[in-house]
Tab-separated table of C-alpha atoms and ligand atoms in Angstrom:
chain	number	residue	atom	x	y	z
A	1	UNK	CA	-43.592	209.248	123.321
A	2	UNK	CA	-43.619	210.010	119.651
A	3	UNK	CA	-40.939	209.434	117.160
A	4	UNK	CA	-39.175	208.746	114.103
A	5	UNK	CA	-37.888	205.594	113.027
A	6	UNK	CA	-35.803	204.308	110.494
A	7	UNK	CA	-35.806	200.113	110.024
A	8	UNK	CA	-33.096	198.504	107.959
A	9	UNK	CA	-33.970	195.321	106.259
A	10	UNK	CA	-37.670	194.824	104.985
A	11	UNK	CA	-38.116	191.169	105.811
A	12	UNK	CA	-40.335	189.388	108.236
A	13	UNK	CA	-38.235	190.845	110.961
A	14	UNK	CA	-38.558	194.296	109.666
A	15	UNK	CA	-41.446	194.940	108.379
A	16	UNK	CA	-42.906	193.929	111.440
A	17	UNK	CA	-41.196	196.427	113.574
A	18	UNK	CA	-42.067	199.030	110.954
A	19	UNK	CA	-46.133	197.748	111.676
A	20	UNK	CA	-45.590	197.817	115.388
A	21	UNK	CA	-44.182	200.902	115.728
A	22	UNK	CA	-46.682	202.590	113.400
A	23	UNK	CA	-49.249	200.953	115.612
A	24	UNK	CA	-47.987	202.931	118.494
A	25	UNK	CA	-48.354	206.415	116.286
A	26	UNK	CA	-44.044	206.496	115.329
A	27	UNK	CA	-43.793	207.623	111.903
A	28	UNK	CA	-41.312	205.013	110.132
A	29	UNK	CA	-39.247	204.273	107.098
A	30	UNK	CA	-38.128	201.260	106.248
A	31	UNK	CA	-34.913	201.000	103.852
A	32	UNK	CA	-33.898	197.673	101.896
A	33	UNK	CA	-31.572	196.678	99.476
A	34	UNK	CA	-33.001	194.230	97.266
A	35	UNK	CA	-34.663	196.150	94.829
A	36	UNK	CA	-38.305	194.804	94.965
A	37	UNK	CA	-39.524	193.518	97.934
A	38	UNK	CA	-40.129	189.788	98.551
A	39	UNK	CA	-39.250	186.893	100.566
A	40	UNK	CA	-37.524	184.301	98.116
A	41	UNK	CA	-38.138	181.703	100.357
A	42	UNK	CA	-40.397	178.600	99.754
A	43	UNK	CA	-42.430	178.125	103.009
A	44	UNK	CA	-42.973	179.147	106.755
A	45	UNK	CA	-44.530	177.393	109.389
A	46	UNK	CA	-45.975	179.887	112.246
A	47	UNK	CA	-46.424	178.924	115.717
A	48	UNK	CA	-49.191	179.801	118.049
A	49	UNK	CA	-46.150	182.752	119.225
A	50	UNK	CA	-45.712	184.239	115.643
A	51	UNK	CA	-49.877	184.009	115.289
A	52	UNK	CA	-50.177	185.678	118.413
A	53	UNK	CA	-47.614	188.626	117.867
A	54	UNK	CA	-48.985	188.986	114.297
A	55	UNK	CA	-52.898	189.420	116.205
A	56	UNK	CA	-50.952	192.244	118.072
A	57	UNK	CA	-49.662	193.831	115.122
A	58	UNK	CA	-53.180	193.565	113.544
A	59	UNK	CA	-52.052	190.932	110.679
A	60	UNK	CA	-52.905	187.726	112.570
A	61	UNK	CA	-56.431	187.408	110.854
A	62	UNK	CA	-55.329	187.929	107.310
A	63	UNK	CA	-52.367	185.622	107.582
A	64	UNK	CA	-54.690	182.439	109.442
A	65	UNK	CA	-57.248	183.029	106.152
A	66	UNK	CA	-54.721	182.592	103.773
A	67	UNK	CA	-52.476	179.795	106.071
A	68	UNK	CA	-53.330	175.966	106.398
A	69	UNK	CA	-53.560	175.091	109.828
A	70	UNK	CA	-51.084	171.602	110.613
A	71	UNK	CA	-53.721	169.012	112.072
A	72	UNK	CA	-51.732	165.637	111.114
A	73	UNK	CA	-48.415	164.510	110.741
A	74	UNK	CA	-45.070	164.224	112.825
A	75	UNK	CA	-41.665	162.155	112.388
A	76	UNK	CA	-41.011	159.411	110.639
A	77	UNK	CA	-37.529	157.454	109.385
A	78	UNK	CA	-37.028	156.718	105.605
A	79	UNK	CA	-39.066	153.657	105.568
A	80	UNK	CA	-42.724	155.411	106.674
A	81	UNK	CA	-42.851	154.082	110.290
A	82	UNK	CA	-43.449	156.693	112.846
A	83	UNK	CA	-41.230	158.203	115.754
A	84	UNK	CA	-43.688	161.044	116.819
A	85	UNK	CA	-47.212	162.353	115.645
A	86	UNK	CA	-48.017	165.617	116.052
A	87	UNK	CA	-52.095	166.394	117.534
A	88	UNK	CA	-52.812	169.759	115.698
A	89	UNK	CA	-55.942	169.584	117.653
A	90	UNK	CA	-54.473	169.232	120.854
A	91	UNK	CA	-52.606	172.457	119.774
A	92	UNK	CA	-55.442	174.056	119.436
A	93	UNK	CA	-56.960	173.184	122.635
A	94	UNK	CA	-54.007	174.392	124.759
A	95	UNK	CA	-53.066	177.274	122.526
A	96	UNK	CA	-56.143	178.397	120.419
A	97	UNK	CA	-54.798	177.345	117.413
A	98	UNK	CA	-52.427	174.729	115.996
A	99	UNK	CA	-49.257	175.371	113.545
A	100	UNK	CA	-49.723	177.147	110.624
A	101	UNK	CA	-48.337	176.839	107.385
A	102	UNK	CA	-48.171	179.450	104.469
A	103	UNK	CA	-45.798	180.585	101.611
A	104	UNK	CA	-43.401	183.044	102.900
A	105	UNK	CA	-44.044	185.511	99.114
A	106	UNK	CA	-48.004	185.742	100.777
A	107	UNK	CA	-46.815	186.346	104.515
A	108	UNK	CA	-44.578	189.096	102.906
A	109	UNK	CA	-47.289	190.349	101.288
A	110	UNK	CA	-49.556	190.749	104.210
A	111	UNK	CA	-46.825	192.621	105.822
A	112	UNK	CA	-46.270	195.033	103.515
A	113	UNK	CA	-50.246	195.477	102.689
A	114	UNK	CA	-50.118	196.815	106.351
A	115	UNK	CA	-47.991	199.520	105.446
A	116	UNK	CA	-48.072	202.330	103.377
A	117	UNK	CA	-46.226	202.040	100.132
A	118	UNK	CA	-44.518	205.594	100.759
A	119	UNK	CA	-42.832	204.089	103.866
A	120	UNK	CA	-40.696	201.525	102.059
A	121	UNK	CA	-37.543	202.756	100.140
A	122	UNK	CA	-35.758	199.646	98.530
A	123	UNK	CA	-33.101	199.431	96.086
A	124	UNK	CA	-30.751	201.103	99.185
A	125	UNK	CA	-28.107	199.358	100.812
A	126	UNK	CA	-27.529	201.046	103.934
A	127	UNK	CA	-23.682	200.867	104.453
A	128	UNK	CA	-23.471	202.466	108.035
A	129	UNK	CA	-25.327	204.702	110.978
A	130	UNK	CA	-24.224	208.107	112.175
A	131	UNK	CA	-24.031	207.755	115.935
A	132	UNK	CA	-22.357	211.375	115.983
A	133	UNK	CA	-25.310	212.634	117.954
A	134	UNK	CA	-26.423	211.734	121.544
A	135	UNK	CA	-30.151	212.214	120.440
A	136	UNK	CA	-30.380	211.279	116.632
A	137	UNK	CA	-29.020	208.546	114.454
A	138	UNK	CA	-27.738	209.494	110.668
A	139	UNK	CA	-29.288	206.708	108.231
A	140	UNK	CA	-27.509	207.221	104.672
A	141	UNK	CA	-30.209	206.214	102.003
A	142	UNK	CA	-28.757	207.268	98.734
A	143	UNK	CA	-27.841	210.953	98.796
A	144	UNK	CA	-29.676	211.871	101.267
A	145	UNK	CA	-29.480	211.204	105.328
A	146	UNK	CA	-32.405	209.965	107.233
A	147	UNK	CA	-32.839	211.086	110.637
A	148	UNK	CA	-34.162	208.909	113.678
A	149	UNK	CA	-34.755	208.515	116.902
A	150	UNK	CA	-34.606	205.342	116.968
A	151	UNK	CA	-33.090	202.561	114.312
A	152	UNK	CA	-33.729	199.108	114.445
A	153	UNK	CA	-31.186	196.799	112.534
A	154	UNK	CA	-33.188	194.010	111.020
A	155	UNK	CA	-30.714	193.420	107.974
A	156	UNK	CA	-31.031	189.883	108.414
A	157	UNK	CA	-28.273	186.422	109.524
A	158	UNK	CA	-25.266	188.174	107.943
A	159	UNK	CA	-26.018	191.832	109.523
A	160	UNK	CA	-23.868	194.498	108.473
A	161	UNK	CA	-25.026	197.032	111.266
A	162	UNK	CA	-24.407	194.309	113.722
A	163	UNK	CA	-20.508	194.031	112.661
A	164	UNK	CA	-20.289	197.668	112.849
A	165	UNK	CA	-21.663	197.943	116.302
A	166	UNK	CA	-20.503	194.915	118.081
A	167	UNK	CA	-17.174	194.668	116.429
A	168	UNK	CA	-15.952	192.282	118.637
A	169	UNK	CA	-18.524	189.175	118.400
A	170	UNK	CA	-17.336	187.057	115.760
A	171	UNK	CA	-20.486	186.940	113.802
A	172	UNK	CA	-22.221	184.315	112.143
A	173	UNK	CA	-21.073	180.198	111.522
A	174	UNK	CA	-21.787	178.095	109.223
A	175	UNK	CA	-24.033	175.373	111.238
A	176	UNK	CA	-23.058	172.357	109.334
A	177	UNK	CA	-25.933	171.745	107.678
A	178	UNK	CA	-26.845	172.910	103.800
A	179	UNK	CA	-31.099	173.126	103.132
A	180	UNK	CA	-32.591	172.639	99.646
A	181	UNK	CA	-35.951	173.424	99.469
A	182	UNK	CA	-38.507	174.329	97.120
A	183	UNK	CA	-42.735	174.907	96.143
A	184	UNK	CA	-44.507	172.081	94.146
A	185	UNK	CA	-45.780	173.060	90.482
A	186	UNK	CA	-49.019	171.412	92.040
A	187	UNK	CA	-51.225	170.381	94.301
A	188	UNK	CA	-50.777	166.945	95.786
A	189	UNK	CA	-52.801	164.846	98.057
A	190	UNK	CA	-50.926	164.377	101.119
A	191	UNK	CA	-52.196	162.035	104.181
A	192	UNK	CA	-50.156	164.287	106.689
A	193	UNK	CA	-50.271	168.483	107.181
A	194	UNK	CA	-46.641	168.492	107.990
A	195	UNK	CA	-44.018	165.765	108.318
A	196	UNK	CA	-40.495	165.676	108.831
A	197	UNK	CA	-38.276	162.527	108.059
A	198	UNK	CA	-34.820	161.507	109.477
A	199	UNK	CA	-32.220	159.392	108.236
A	200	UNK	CA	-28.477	159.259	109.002
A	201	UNK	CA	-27.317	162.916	108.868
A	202	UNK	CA	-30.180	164.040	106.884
A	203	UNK	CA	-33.990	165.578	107.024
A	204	UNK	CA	-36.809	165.672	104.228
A	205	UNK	CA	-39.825	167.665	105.568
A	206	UNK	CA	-42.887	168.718	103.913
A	207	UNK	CA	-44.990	171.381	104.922
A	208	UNK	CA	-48.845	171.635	103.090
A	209	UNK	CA	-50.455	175.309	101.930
A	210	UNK	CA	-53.863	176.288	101.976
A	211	UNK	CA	-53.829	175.688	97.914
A	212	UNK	CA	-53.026	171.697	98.163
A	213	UNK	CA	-49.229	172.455	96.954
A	214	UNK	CA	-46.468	171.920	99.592
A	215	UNK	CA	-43.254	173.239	100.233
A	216	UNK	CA	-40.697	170.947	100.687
A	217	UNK	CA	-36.819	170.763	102.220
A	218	UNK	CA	-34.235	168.148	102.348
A	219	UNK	CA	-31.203	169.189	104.502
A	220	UNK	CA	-27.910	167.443	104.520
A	221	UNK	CA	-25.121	167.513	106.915
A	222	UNK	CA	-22.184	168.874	104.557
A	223	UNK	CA	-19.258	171.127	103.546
A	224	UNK	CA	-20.212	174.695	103.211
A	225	UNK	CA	-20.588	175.982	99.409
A	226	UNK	CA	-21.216	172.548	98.008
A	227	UNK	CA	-23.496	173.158	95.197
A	228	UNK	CA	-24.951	170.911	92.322
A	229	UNK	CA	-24.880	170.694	88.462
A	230	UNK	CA	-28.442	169.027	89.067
A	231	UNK	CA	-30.065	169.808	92.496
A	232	UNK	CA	-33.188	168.038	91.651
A	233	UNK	CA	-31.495	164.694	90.120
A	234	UNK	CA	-28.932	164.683	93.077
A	235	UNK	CA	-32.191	164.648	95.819
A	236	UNK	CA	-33.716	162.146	93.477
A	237	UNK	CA	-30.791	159.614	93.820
A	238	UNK	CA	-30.764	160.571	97.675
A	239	UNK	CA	-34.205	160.375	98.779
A	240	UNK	CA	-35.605	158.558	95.993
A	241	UNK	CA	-36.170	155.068	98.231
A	242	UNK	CA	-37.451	157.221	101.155
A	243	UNK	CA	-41.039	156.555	101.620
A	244	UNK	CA	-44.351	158.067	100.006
A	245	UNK	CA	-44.417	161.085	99.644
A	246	UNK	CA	-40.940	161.832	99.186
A	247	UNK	CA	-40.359	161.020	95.821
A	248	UNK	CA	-43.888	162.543	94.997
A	249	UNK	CA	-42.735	165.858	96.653
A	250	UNK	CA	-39.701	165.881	93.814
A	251	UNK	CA	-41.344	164.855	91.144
A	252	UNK	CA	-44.531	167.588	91.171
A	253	UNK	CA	-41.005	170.311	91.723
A	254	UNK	CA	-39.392	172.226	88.946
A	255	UNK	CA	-35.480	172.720	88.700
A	256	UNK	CA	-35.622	176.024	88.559
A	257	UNK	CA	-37.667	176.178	91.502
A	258	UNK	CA	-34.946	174.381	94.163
A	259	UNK	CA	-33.604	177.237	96.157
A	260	UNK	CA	-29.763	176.099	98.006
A	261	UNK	CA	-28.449	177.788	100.970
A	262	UNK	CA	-25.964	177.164	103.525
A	263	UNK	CA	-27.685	177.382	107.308
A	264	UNK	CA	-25.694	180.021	109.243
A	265	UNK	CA	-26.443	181.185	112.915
A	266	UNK	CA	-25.132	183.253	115.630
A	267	UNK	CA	-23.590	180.613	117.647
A	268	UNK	CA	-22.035	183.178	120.060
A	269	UNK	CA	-24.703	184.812	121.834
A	270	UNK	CA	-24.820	188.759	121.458
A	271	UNK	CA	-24.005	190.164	125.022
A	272	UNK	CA	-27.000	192.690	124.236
A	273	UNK	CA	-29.382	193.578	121.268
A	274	UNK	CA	-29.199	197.591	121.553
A	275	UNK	CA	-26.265	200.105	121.209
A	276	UNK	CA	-27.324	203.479	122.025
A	277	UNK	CA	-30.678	204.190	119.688
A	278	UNK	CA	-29.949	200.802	117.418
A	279	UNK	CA	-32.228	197.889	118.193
A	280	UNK	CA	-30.828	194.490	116.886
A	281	UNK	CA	-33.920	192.655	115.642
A	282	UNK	CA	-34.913	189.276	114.271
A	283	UNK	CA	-31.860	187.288	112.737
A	284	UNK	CA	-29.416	190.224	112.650
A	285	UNK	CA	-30.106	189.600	116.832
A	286	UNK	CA	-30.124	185.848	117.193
A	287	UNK	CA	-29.910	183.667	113.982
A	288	UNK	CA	-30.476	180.323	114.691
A	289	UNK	CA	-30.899	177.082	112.460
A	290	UNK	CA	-34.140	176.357	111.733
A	291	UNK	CA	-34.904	172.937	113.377
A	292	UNK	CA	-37.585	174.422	115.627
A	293	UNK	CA	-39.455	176.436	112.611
A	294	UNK	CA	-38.840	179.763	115.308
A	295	UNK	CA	-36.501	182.040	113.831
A	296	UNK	CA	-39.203	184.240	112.122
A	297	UNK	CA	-41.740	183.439	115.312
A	298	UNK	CA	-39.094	185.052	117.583
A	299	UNK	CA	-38.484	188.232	115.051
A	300	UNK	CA	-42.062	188.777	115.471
A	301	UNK	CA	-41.942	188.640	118.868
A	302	UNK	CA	-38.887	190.865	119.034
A	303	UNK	CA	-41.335	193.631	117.111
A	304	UNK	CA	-44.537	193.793	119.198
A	305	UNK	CA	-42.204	193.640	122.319
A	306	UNK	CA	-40.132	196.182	121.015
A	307	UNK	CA	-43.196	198.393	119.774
A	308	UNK	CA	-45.026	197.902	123.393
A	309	UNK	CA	-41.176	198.918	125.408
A	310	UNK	CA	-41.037	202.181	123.250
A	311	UNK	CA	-44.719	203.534	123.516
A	312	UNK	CA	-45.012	202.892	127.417
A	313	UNK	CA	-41.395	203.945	128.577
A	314	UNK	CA	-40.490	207.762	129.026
A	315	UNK	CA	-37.261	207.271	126.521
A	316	UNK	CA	-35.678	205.451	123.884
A	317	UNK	CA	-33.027	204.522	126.126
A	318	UNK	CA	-35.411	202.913	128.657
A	319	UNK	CA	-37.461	201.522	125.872
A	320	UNK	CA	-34.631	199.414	124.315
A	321	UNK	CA	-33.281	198.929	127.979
A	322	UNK	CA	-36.269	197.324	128.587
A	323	UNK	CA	-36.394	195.595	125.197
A	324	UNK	CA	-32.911	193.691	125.299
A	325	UNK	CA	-33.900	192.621	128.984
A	326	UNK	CA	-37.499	190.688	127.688
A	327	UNK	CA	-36.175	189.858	124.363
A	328	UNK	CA	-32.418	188.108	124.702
A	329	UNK	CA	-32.593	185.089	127.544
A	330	UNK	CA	-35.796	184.480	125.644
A	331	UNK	CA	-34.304	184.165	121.818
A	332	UNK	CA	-31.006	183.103	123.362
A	333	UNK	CA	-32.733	179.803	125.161
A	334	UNK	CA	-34.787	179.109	122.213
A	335	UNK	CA	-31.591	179.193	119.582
A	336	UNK	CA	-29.910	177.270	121.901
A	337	UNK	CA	-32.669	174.705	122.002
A	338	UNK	CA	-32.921	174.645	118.058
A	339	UNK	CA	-28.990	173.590	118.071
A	340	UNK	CA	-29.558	171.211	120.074
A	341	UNK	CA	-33.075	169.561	117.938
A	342	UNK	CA	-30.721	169.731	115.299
A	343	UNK	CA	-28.255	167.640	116.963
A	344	UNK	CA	-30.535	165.089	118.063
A	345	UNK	CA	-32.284	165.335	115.060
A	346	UNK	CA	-31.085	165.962	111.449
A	347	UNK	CA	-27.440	166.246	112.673
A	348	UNK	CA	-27.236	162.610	114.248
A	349	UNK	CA	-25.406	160.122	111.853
A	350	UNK	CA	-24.058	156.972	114.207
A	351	UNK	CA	-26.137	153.920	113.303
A	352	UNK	CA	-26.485	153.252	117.066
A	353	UNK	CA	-26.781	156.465	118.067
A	354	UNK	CA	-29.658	157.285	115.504
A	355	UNK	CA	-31.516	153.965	116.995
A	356	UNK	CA	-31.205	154.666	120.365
A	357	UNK	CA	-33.041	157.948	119.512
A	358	UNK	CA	-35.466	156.292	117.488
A	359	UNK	CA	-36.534	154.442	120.330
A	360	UNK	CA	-36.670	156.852	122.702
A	361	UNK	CA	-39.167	158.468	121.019
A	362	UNK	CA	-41.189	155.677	119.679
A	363	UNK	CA	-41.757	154.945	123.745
A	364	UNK	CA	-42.288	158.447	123.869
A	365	UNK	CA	-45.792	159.381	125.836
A	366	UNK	CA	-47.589	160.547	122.756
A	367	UNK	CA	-48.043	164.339	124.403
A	368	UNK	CA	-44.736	164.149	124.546
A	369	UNK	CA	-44.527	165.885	121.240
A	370	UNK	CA	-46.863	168.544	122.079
A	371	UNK	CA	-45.345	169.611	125.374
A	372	UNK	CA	-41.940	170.294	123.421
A	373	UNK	CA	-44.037	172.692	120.787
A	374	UNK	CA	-45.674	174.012	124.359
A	375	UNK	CA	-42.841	174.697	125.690
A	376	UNK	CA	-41.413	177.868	123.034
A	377	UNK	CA	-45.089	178.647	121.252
A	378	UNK	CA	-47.196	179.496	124.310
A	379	UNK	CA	-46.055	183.697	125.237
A	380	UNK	CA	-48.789	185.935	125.260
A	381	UNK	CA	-47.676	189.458	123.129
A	382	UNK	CA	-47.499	192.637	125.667
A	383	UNK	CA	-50.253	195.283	124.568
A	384	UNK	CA	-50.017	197.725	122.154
A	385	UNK	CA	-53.235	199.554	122.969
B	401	LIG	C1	-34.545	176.617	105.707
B	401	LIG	C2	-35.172	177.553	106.685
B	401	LIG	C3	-36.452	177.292	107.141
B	401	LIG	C4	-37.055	178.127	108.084
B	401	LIG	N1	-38.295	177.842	108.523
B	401	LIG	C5	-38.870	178.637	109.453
B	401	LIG	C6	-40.178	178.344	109.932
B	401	LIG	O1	-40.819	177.375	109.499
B	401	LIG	N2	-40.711	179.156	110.888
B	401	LIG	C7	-40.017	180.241	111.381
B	401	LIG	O2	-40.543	180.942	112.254
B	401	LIG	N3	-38.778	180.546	110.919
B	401	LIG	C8	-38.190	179.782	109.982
B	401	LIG	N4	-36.956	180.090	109.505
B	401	LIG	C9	-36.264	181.304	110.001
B	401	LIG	C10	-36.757	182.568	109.305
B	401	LIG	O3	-36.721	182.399	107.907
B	401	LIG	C11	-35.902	183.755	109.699
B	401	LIG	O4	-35.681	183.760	111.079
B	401	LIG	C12	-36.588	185.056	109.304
B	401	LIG	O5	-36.908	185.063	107.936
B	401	LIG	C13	-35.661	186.223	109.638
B	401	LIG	O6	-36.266	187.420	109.221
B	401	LIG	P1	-35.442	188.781	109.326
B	401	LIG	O7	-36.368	189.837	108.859
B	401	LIG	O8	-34.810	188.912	110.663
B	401	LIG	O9	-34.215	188.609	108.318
B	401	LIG	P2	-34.214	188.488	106.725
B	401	LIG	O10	-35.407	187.786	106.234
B	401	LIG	O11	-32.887	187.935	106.365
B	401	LIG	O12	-34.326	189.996	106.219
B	401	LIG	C14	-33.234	190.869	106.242
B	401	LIG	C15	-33.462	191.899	105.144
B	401	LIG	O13	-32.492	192.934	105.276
B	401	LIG	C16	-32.030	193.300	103.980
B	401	LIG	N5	-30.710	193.894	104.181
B	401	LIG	C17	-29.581	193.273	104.583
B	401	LIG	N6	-28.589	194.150	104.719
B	401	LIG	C18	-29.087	195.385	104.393
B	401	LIG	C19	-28.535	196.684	104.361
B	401	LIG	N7	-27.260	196.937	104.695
B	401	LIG	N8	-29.330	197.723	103.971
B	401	LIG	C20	-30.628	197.486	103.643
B	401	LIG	N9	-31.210	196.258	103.664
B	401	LIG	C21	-30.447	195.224	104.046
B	401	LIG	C22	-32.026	191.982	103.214
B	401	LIG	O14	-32.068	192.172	101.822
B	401	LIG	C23	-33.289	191.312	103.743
B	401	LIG	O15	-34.435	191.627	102.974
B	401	LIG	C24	-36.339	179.269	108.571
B	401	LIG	C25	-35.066	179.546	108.092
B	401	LIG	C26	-34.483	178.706	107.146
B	401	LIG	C27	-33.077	179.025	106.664
């Protein structure tokens, strides 16, 4: 089955779709609205999931050269001692590689490098689908009316499309939690790969790139649309006393490099992730906070599974059928699990309830840590031929 498809949103999300589907021989436009295309975010980590979806879309080499695998590190509290380590290695043994980490601008990059420049219209908001038709859908882009046989809605956490088709689900919350996060000016030697630090109702993490910088993020439990005169100074005075290398993490940062956003998800589960020819894909399908580094994993996921559905079924219909059946419980159970890290982690505040975690994991068998990575990074992509 051979087609034409229109994606809307040119993130991780959907530009993967648009290299899946390609892969399969659709021919495929993608439409966004920011006018040049980029991902303004500081850093990803990729799990052995994401790696493996991006081998099936034919990206997964390019993105491992330019990515620094995560051999060391794990959790610690404010003062340096350690709650978990993470064995990159043992990853690697059970998985065939361990985490990844890279700047999202160079994972966008790849992306689009695997698709030709004529496919990708940006500057275009797309403010609604015709659905007139029982074989076609209408995709305004400017003047003009794009026509597909199949959509897929990958417009991101605060999804138009996704209001407009599921008008009843109440769309997305505002998860409690506010992340600052930002690129070091320069490189920095760090003991671990990838750490993540928890105090009373707050996280600093670090994640290290192939080029010795890092990206870092401090989230804080707090009102929504809280924002500060002085980003930088406030994380100073608020992590300054955690340990090394915290404060080392801030001071290699410029100010105007601290990106601020408020962490929304889709708290109420989407009772399915198609309507008619639309595909729901990637956050615009099943937001969820980011305490298990798996919201971009699962979009890429969501493509090659959606890419392998619609070149071996006889329809679209059957092809999305098929695709909300593989694709929800599995998103659904790992956003609910990422809640609930967030809760035990980042989100817990009580003195004694914060110590009674602490220990539990310090007694913690020390593959402990690894099963729990296991347990949502080891799915093996369907085949796109
Ligand atoms: C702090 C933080 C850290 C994270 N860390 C990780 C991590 O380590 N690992 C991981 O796997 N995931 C992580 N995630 C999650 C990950 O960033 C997202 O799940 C992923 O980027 C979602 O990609 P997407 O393409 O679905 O959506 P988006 O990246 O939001 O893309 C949607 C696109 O659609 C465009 N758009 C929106 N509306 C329209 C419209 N009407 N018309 C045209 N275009 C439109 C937008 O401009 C945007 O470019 C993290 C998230 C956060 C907040």
């Amino acid at each position: 089955m051979g087609g034409t498809a229109v994606v809307v949103g040119g993130g991780i999300g959907g530009l993967a779709a648009a290299i899946g589907l390609r892969r399969i021989g659709w021919d495929v436009r993608v439409v966004e609205r920011a006018a040049t295309l980029a991902d303004a975010g500081a850093g990803i980590s990729l799990h052995a999931n994401g790696l493996r979806a991006l081998d099936a879309l034919g990206v997964g080499a390019a993105v491992r050269s330019a990515a620094r695998p995560q051999y060391t590190g794990g959790t610690r509290t404010p003062g340096g001692g350690w709650l978990a380590r993470m064995d990159g290695a043992a990853l690697e043994r059970a998985l065939g590689t361990p985490i990844v980490g890279i700047r999202r601008a160079v994972l966008h990059r790849l992306l689009r490098a695997a698709l030709p420049a004529e496919c990708l219209h940006t500057g275009v908001t797309v403010p609604a689908l015709d659905r007139s038709a029982p074989d076609r859908v209408g995709v305004p882009v400017g003047d003009a009316v794009l026509d597909a046989d199949l959509v897929v809605a990958a417009d991101g956490v605060g999804s138009r499309l996704r209001g407009l088709l599921f008008p009843g689900h109440p769309g997305p919350v505002y998860a409690g939690s506010t992340v600052l996060r930002a690129v070091t000016d320069r490189a920095l030697e760090l003991s671990g790969d990838f750490e993540l630090t928890w105090g009373g109702g707050a996280e600093f993490g670090h994640i290290a790139f192939a080029d010795g910088r890092a990206e870092w993020h401090a989230v804080l439990t707090a009102a929504a649309g809280v924002r500060h005169d002085d980003p930088l100074g406030m994380l100073r005075r608020r992590f300054g006393g955690w340990h090394d290398p915290v404060p080392a993490l801030l001071d290699a940062t410029r100010p105007k490099d601290v990106l601020h956003h408020d962490i929304h998800e889709l708290a109420t589960p989407l009772r399915s992730f198609v309507a008619g020819r639309v595909a729901l894909l990637g956050d615009a399908a099943h937001a969820m906070t980011p305490n298990l580094g798996q919201g971009a994993c699962q979009a890429l996921e969501d493509a090659v599974t959606l890419a392998a559905a619609v070149a071996t079924e006889p329809s679209v219909g059957s092809a999305l059928a098929r695709y909300d059946a593989e694709r929800r419980p599995r998103s659904q159970a790992v956003a609910r699990a990422a809640r609930q890290a967030g809760r035990m982690g980042q989100r817990l505040s009580h003195p004694l309830a914060v110590a009674l975690r602490n220990t539990a994991l310090r007694l913690a068998p020390s593959r402990a840590t690894t099963r729990a990575i296991l347990r949502h990074a080891d799915w093996t992509p369907p085949s796109l031929g």
